[in-house]
CSV table of C-alpha atoms in Angstrom, one decimal:
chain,number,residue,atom,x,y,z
A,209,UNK,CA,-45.6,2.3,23.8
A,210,UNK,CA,-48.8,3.2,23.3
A,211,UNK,CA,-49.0,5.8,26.1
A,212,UNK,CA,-45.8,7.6,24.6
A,213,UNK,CA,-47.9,7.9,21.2
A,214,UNK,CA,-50.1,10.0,22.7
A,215,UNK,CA,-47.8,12.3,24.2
A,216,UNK,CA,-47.7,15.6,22.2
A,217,UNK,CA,-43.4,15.9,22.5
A,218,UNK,CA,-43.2,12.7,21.1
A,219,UNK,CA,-45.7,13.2,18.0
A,220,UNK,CA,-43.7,16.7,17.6
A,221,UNK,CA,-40.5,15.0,18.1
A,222,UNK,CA,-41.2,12.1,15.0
A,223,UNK,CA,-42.6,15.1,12.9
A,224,UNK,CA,-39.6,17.0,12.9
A,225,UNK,CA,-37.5,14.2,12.6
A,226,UNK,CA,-39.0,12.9,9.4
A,227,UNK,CA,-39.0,16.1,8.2
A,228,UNK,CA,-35.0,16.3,8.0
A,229,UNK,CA,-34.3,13.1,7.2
A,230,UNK,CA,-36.1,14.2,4.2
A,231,UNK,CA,-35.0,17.2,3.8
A,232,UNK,CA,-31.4,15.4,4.2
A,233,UNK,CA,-32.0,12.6,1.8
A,234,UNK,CA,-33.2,15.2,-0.6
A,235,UNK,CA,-29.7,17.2,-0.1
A,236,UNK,CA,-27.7,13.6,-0.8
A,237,UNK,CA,-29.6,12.7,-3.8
A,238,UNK,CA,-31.4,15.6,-5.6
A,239,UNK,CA,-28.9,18.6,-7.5
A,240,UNK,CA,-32.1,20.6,-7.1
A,241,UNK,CA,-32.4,20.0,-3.5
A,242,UNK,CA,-28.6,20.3,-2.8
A,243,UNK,CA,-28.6,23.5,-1.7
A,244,UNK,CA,-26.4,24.1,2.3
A,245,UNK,CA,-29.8,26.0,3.7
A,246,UNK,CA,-31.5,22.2,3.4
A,247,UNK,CA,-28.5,20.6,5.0
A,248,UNK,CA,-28.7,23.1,7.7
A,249,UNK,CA,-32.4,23.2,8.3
A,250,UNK,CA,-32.5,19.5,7.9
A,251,UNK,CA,-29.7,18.9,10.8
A,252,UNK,CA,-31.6,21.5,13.1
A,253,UNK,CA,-34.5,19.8,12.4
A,254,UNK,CA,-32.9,16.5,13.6
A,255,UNK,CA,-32.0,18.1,17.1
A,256,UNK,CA,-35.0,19.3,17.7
A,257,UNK,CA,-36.7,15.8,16.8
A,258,UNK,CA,-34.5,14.4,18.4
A,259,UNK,CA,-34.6,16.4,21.7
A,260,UNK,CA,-38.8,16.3,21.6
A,261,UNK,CA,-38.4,12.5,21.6
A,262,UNK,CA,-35.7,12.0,24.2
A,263,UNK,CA,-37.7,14.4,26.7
A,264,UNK,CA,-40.9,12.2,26.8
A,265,UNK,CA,-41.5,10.6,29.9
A,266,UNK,CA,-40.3,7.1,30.2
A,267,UNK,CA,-43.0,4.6,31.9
Protein backbone atom coordinates (compact mmCIF):
# COMPACT_ATOMS: atom_id res chain seq x y z
CA UNK A 1 0.00 0.00 0.00
CA UNK A 2 2.33 2.26 0.72
CA UNK A 3 4.10 2.11 -2.63
CA UNK A 4 0.63 2.76 -4.45
CA UNK A 5 0.42 6.14 -2.21
CA UNK A 6 3.11 7.45 -3.88
CA UNK A 7 2.09 6.87 -7.26
CA UNK A 8 0.92 10.16 -8.85
CA UNK A 9 -2.44 8.28 -10.78
CA UNK A 10 -3.38 7.06 -7.61
CA UNK A 11 -3.11 10.53 -5.56
CA UNK A 12 -4.94 12.04 -8.77
CA UNK A 13 -7.32 9.33 -8.87
CA UNK A 14 -8.51 9.80 -4.81
CA UNK A 15 -8.58 13.60 -5.55
CA UNK A 16 -11.05 13.48 -8.09
CA UNK A 17 -12.95 10.93 -6.56
CA UNK A 18 -13.57 12.90 -3.42
CA UNK A 19 -14.22 15.66 -5.24
CA UNK A 20 -17.64 14.15 -6.77
CA UNK A 21 -18.70 12.37 -4.09
CA UNK A 22 -18.89 15.82 -2.83
CA UNK A 23 -20.02 17.44 -5.32
CA UNK A 24 -22.76 14.39 -5.45
CA UNK A 25 -23.65 14.50 -1.77
CA UNK A 26 -24.04 18.22 -2.21
CA UNK A 27 -26.56 17.63 -5.31
CA UNK A 28 -28.67 14.89 -2.84
CA UNK A 29 -28.82 17.13 0.06
CA UNK A 30 -28.37 20.91 -0.60
CA UNK A 31 -31.48 22.92 -2.88
CA UNK A 32 -28.55 25.25 -3.51
CA UNK A 33 -26.27 22.74 -4.82
CA UNK A 34 -28.97 20.82 -6.73
CA UNK A 35 -28.31 22.04 -9.79
CA UNK A 36 -27.84 18.89 -13.14
CA UNK A 37 -24.25 20.66 -14.02
CA UNK A 38 -23.03 19.21 -10.29
CA UNK A 39 -24.60 15.85 -10.95
CA UNK A 40 -22.94 15.82 -14.25
CA UNK A 41 -19.50 17.11 -13.28
CA UNK A 42 -19.69 15.06 -10.11
CA UNK A 43 -20.39 11.62 -12.13
CA UNK A 44 -17.49 12.61 -14.66
CA UNK A 45 -15.49 13.32 -11.93
CA UNK A 46 -16.10 9.71 -10.53
CA UNK A 47 -14.92 8.07 -13.83
CA UNK A 48 -12.04 9.72 -14.04
CA UNK A 49 -11.20 8.89 -10.21
CA UNK A 50 -12.09 6.09 -10.73
CA UNK A 51 -10.16 5.22 -13.94
CA UNK A 52 -6.73 7.08 -12.27
CA UNK A 53 -7.15 4.53 -9.46
CA UNK A 54 -7.78 1.29 -11.34
CA UNK A 55 -4.68 2.12 -13.76
CA UNK A 56 -2.00 2.08 -10.94
CA UNK A 57 0.16 -0.60 -11.05
CA UNK A 58 -0.65 -3.52 -8.84
CA UNK A 59 2.49 -5.03 -6.89
Amino acid sequence: MSKRITELSFIIGLFFTIVSLVLLIGHFMSDLLASSKNMYAGIAFLVFGLFMILITKKE
